């Protein structure tokens, strides 16, 4: 009997695959204050699910296509006179609504909406694991390749221009990485909780990080603890696994900031 025959092992591996991509990317989301952007891209994923079911293609391909379109559209419209918070709000909620309506027009396929909204990590199969880890490694490779340029464009756009780096190009690269993470994460935590897995580990890591690289590594560790603690807690208390993972992450965020407060008062 193979170790991968155990659905708990597959769930843990899927969660860890998501975290190694989402945690460092989440640091850029926090630094750039792109939380609503991540939310909009994640909400669009449900429309991708509906299109995939309609045209009988892979869910991953459908979600990735729609997430890429959303990410590139928002990046293209940024700085062109649009109020970005309003635009993102309209796109996030309308794409989610269109996705829900579109799913109802696919009567030949029985769709478990809860699984796509909140994830179904315990149902991850071997083929899903391959997709999750390939996607995660692509995101990690992309971030490693562009780390210095992305960091410069994030922290000081003027310095980036002076160094021959295009902040707009780096923004598009981040958007592509975000779309890939959304496509990978939908099976694990669902469309409504993807943004939480991007933000919470990175925001928690801020309390302990002195350098960007250290923040990315600590965010990975916190994300892994959220996955392991969430799966264990879900079994112990018989709760939905995806939301429980996010709840554990939220508790770690509270603990991290309490530690920072205590440290600050002790100095």
Tab-separated table of C-alpha atoms in Angstrom:
chain	number	residue	atom	x	y	z
A	1	UNK	CA	0.000	0.000	0.000
A	2	UNK	CA	1.434	3.370	-1.075
A	3	UNK	CA	1.713	6.266	1.349
A	4	UNK	CA	-0.258	8.383	-1.134
A	5	UNK	CA	-3.234	6.031	-0.745
A	6	UNK	CA	-3.883	7.754	2.612
A	7	UNK	CA	-6.151	10.746	1.984
A	8	UNK	CA	-4.707	12.554	5.028
A	9	UNK	CA	-1.198	12.361	3.555
A	10	UNK	CA	-2.520	13.682	0.231
A	11	UNK	CA	-4.308	16.522	2.026
A	12	UNK	CA	-1.170	17.524	3.929
A	13	UNK	CA	0.978	17.398	0.779
A	14	UNK	CA	-1.585	19.490	-1.115
A	15	UNK	CA	-1.666	22.083	1.661
A	16	UNK	CA	2.116	22.286	1.880
A	17	UNK	CA	2.346	22.647	-1.908
A	18	UNK	CA	-0.044	25.585	-1.774
A	19	UNK	CA	1.816	27.245	1.101
A	20	UNK	CA	5.281	27.231	-0.479
A	21	UNK	CA	3.857	29.294	-3.359
A	22	UNK	CA	1.244	31.392	-1.541
A	23	UNK	CA	3.425	32.521	1.395
A	24	UNK	CA	6.199	34.370	-0.496
A	25	UNK	CA	3.696	35.714	-3.028
A	26	UNK	CA	1.531	36.877	-0.113
A	27	UNK	CA	4.450	38.979	1.128
A	28	UNK	CA	4.308	41.000	-2.096
A	29	UNK	CA	0.515	41.246	-1.762
A	30	UNK	CA	1.024	42.727	1.739
A	31	UNK	CA	3.868	45.049	0.733
A	32	UNK	CA	1.975	46.352	-2.298
A	33	UNK	CA	-1.378	46.514	-0.482
A	34	UNK	CA	-2.923	44.270	-3.132
A	35	UNK	CA	-5.324	42.458	-0.796
A	36	UNK	CA	-8.402	43.438	-2.766
A	37	UNK	CA	-6.647	42.525	-6.009
A	38	UNK	CA	-6.065	39.007	-4.687
A	39	UNK	CA	-9.690	38.822	-3.615
A	40	UNK	CA	-10.937	39.858	-7.059
A	41	UNK	CA	-8.753	37.277	-8.816
A	42	UNK	CA	-9.901	34.553	-6.423
A	43	UNK	CA	-13.584	35.417	-6.852
A	44	UNK	CA	-13.193	35.184	-10.628
A	45	UNK	CA	-12.109	31.560	-10.192
A	46	UNK	CA	-15.709	30.366	-9.833
A	47	UNK	CA	-16.513	31.724	-13.278
A	48	UNK	CA	-13.565	29.659	-14.515
A	49	UNK	CA	-15.088	26.564	-12.892
A	50	UNK	CA	-18.391	27.186	-14.670
A	51	UNK	CA	-16.698	27.645	-18.057
A	52	UNK	CA	-14.599	24.503	-17.530
A	53	UNK	CA	-17.714	22.450	-16.800
A	54	UNK	CA	-19.584	23.965	-19.747
A	55	UNK	CA	-16.844	23.225	-22.294
A	56	UNK	CA	-15.755	19.967	-20.636
A	57	UNK	CA	-12.165	21.030	-20.023
A	58	UNK	CA	-9.933	20.743	-16.962
A	59	UNK	CA	-11.048	22.787	-13.936
A	60	UNK	CA	-7.446	23.951	-13.485
A	61	UNK	CA	-7.304	25.222	-17.085
A	62	UNK	CA	-10.639	27.036	-16.771
A	63	UNK	CA	-9.762	28.702	-13.468
A	64	UNK	CA	-6.269	29.664	-14.642
A	65	UNK	CA	-7.628	31.208	-17.875
A	66	UNK	CA	-10.217	33.382	-16.114
A	67	UNK	CA	-7.800	34.334	-13.303
A	68	UNK	CA	-5.202	35.381	-15.888
A	69	UNK	CA	-7.753	37.477	-17.786
A	70	UNK	CA	-8.842	39.145	-14.540
A	71	UNK	CA	-5.261	39.789	-13.407
A	72	UNK	CA	-4.101	41.210	-16.746
A	73	UNK	CA	-7.251	43.351	-17.126
A	74	UNK	CA	-6.843	44.921	-13.693
A	75	UNK	CA	-3.116	45.497	-14.257
A	76	UNK	CA	-3.838	47.147	-17.621
A	77	UNK	CA	-6.494	49.444	-16.140
A	78	UNK	CA	-4.358	50.441	-13.141
A	79	UNK	CA	-3.329	54.084	-13.237
A	80	UNK	CA	-5.662	55.012	-16.110
A	81	UNK	CA	-8.092	57.154	-14.188
A	82	UNK	CA	-10.053	54.312	-12.615
A	83	UNK	CA	-10.703	54.234	-8.883
A	84	UNK	CA	-9.027	50.877	-8.264
A	85	UNK	CA	-10.883	49.949	-5.082
A	86	UNK	CA	-14.218	50.551	-6.823
A	87	UNK	CA	-13.149	48.732	-9.991
A	88	UNK	CA	-11.842	45.737	-8.038
A	89	UNK	CA	-15.007	45.614	-5.943
A	90	UNK	CA	-17.204	45.584	-9.045
A	91	UNK	CA	-15.080	42.942	-10.793
A	92	UNK	CA	-14.766	40.718	-7.708
A	93	UNK	CA	-18.433	40.542	-6.845
A	94	UNK	CA	-19.775	40.528	-10.392
A	95	UNK	CA	-17.436	37.698	-11.466
A	96	UNK	CA	-18.469	35.669	-8.412
A	97	UNK	CA	-22.145	36.304	-9.174
A	98	UNK	CA	-21.733	35.446	-12.875
A	99	UNK	CA	-19.901	32.277	-11.848
A	100	UNK	CA	-22.715	31.189	-9.533
A	101	UNK	CA	-25.328	31.895	-12.213
A	102	UNK	CA	-23.284	30.156	-14.924
A	103	UNK	CA	-22.939	27.014	-12.804
A	104	UNK	CA	-26.738	26.788	-12.572
A	105	UNK	CA	-26.879	26.520	-16.393
A	106	UNK	CA	-24.885	23.277	-16.371
A	107	UNK	CA	-27.650	20.819	-15.418
A	108	UNK	CA	-25.825	17.802	-16.871
A	109	UNK	CA	-23.075	18.129	-14.244
A	110	UNK	CA	-23.737	17.869	-10.549
A	111	UNK	CA	-21.697	20.665	-8.984
A	112	UNK	CA	-20.738	20.796	-5.316
A	113	UNK	CA	-20.564	24.577	-4.911
A	114	UNK	CA	-19.403	24.332	-1.305
A	115	UNK	CA	-16.307	22.449	-2.433
A	116	UNK	CA	-15.379	25.230	-4.865
A	117	UNK	CA	-16.278	28.048	-2.478
A	118	UNK	CA	-14.541	26.661	0.618
A	119	UNK	CA	-12.305	23.919	-0.780
A	120	UNK	CA	-12.281	20.156	-0.340
A	121	UNK	CA	-8.696	19.347	0.572
A	122	UNK	CA	-9.610	15.857	1.830
A	123	UNK	CA	-10.791	14.912	-1.681
A	124	UNK	CA	-7.456	15.746	-3.325
A	125	UNK	CA	-6.290	12.914	-5.589
A	126	UNK	CA	-2.884	11.995	-6.987
A	127	UNK	CA	-3.454	13.915	-10.218
A	128	UNK	CA	-4.490	16.977	-8.175
A	129	UNK	CA	-1.248	16.692	-6.214
A	130	UNK	CA	0.774	16.738	-9.419
A	131	UNK	CA	-1.046	19.887	-10.627
A	132	UNK	CA	-0.714	21.617	-7.235
A	133	UNK	CA	3.012	20.922	-6.892
A	134	UNK	CA	3.843	21.744	-10.516
A	135	UNK	CA	1.950	25.032	-10.204
A	136	UNK	CA	3.577	25.814	-6.853
A	137	UNK	CA	7.088	25.102	-8.160
A	138	UNK	CA	6.418	27.322	-11.198
A	139	UNK	CA	5.401	30.192	-8.914
A	140	UNK	CA	8.417	29.681	-6.631
A	141	UNK	CA	10.726	29.543	-9.656
A	142	UNK	CA	9.200	32.723	-11.071
A	143	UNK	CA	9.568	34.580	-7.756
A	144	UNK	CA	13.159	33.356	-7.322
A	145	UNK	CA	14.033	34.488	-10.842
A	146	UNK	CA	12.459	37.944	-10.456
A	147	UNK	CA	12.949	38.428	-6.690
A	148	UNK	CA	15.426	41.334	-6.850
A	149	UNK	CA	13.501	43.176	-9.588
A	150	UNK	CA	10.135	42.596	-7.900
A	151	UNK	CA	11.506	43.819	-4.575
A	152	UNK	CA	13.038	46.948	-6.086
A	153	UNK	CA	9.854	47.778	-8.011
A	154	UNK	CA	7.793	47.228	-4.853
A	155	UNK	CA	9.897	49.229	-2.402
A	156	UNK	CA	11.111	52.058	-4.654
A	157	UNK	CA	9.607	52.443	-8.155
A	158	UNK	CA	11.884	55.457	-8.898
A	159	UNK	CA	14.981	53.390	-8.137
A	160	UNK	CA	13.534	50.616	-10.292
A	161	UNK	CA	13.193	53.002	-13.263
A	162	UNK	CA	16.758	54.228	-12.700
A	163	UNK	CA	17.983	50.618	-12.664
A	164	UNK	CA	16.240	49.792	-15.929
A	165	UNK	CA	13.451	47.825	-14.259
A	166	UNK	CA	9.873	48.384	-15.408
A	167	UNK	CA	7.493	48.452	-12.394
A	168	UNK	CA	4.583	47.836	-14.768
A	169	UNK	CA	6.220	44.656	-16.087
A	170	UNK	CA	6.915	43.424	-12.562
A	171	UNK	CA	3.280	44.126	-11.659
A	172	UNK	CA	2.139	41.922	-14.551
A	173	UNK	CA	4.555	39.155	-13.480
A	174	UNK	CA	3.087	39.294	-9.964
A	175	UNK	CA	-0.406	39.177	-11.437
A	176	UNK	CA	0.460	36.055	-13.460
A	177	UNK	CA	1.919	34.371	-10.356
A	178	UNK	CA	-1.208	35.286	-8.410
A	179	UNK	CA	-3.457	33.791	-11.092
A	180	UNK	CA	-1.441	30.558	-10.975
A	181	UNK	CA	-1.733	30.351	-7.175
A	182	UNK	CA	-5.493	30.886	-7.387
A	183	UNK	CA	-5.799	28.030	-9.899
A	184	UNK	CA	-3.713	25.773	-7.643
A	185	UNK	CA	-5.512	26.754	-4.431
A	186	UNK	CA	-9.144	26.303	-5.468
A	187	UNK	CA	-9.086	22.564	-4.660
A	188	UNK	CA	-7.463	23.177	-1.262
A	189	UNK	CA	-9.253	26.152	0.302
A	190	UNK	CA	-11.793	27.287	-2.311
A	191	UNK	CA	-12.404	30.658	-3.940
A	192	UNK	CA	-13.573	32.482	-0.808
A	193	UNK	CA	-10.555	31.540	1.333
A	194	UNK	CA	-7.664	31.838	-1.140
A	195	UNK	CA	-7.002	35.485	-0.272
A	196	UNK	CA	-6.812	34.534	3.412
A	197	UNK	CA	-4.028	32.020	2.717
A	198	UNK	CA	-2.148	34.677	0.783
A	199	UNK	CA	-2.507	37.389	3.429
A	200	UNK	CA	-2.562	35.797	6.881
A	201	UNK	CA	0.825	33.978	6.887
A	202	UNK	CA	2.561	37.029	5.367
A	203	UNK	CA	0.883	39.451	7.778
A	204	UNK	CA	1.806	37.191	10.715
A	205	UNK	CA	5.440	36.964	9.582
A	206	UNK	CA	5.783	40.751	9.705
A	207	UNK	CA	6.021	40.580	13.497
A	208	UNK	CA	9.287	38.606	13.334
A	209	UNK	CA	10.939	39.618	10.053
A	210	UNK	CA	13.838	42.034	9.688
A	211	UNK	CA	14.442	41.380	5.973
A	212	UNK	CA	12.109	40.600	3.039
A	213	UNK	CA	13.699	37.177	2.568
A	214	UNK	CA	13.242	36.303	6.231
A	215	UNK	CA	9.613	37.417	6.063
A	216	UNK	CA	8.992	35.079	3.115
A	217	UNK	CA	10.560	32.114	4.943
A	218	UNK	CA	8.673	32.799	8.197
A	219	UNK	CA	5.434	33.189	6.226
A	220	UNK	CA	6.032	29.711	4.758
A	221	UNK	CA	6.546	28.250	8.235
A	222	UNK	CA	3.379	29.918	9.559
A	223	UNK	CA	1.440	28.720	6.517
A	224	UNK	CA	2.653	25.158	7.066
A	225	UNK	CA	1.645	25.314	10.744
A	226	UNK	CA	-1.803	26.561	9.620
A	227	UNK	CA	-2.175	23.600	7.254
A	228	UNK	CA	-1.048	20.983	9.767
A	229	UNK	CA	-2.965	22.525	12.680
A	230	UNK	CA	-6.066	23.066	10.550
A	231	UNK	CA	-6.237	19.490	9.289
A	232	UNK	CA	-5.655	18.111	12.799
A	233	UNK	CA	-8.273	20.450	14.323
A	234	UNK	CA	-10.812	19.622	11.609
A	235	UNK	CA	-10.534	15.936	12.499
A	236	UNK	CA	-10.620	16.592	16.231
A	237	UNK	CA	-13.664	18.880	16.182
A	238	UNK	CA	-15.357	17.549	12.998
A	239	UNK	CA	-15.318	20.943	11.268
A	240	UNK	CA	-14.894	21.930	7.571
A	241	UNK	CA	-11.199	21.562	6.764
A	242	UNK	CA	-10.630	24.629	4.531
A	243	UNK	CA	-12.209	27.165	6.906
A	244	UNK	CA	-10.513	25.470	9.886
A	245	UNK	CA	-7.103	25.930	8.235
A	246	UNK	CA	-7.837	29.645	7.864
A	247	UNK	CA	-9.053	29.852	11.486
A	248	UNK	CA	-5.771	28.337	12.719
A	249	UNK	CA	-3.897	30.842	10.554
A	250	UNK	CA	-5.937	33.684	12.064
A	251	UNK	CA	-5.112	32.490	15.598
A	252	UNK	CA	-1.411	32.390	14.683
A	253	UNK	CA	-1.759	35.960	13.397
A	254	UNK	CA	-3.202	37.053	16.749
A	255	UNK	CA	-0.433	35.248	18.673
A	256	UNK	CA	2.274	36.753	16.448
A	257	UNK	CA	1.008	40.271	17.025
A	258	UNK	CA	0.609	39.712	20.767
A	259	UNK	CA	4.247	38.587	20.861
A	260	UNK	CA	5.226	41.741	18.975
A	261	UNK	CA	3.294	43.903	21.447
A	262	UNK	CA	4.926	42.213	24.447
A	263	UNK	CA	8.343	42.614	22.849
A	264	UNK	CA	7.683	46.294	22.180
A	265	UNK	CA	6.609	46.959	25.764
A	266	UNK	CA	9.605	45.041	27.152
A	267	UNK	CA	12.071	47.311	25.328
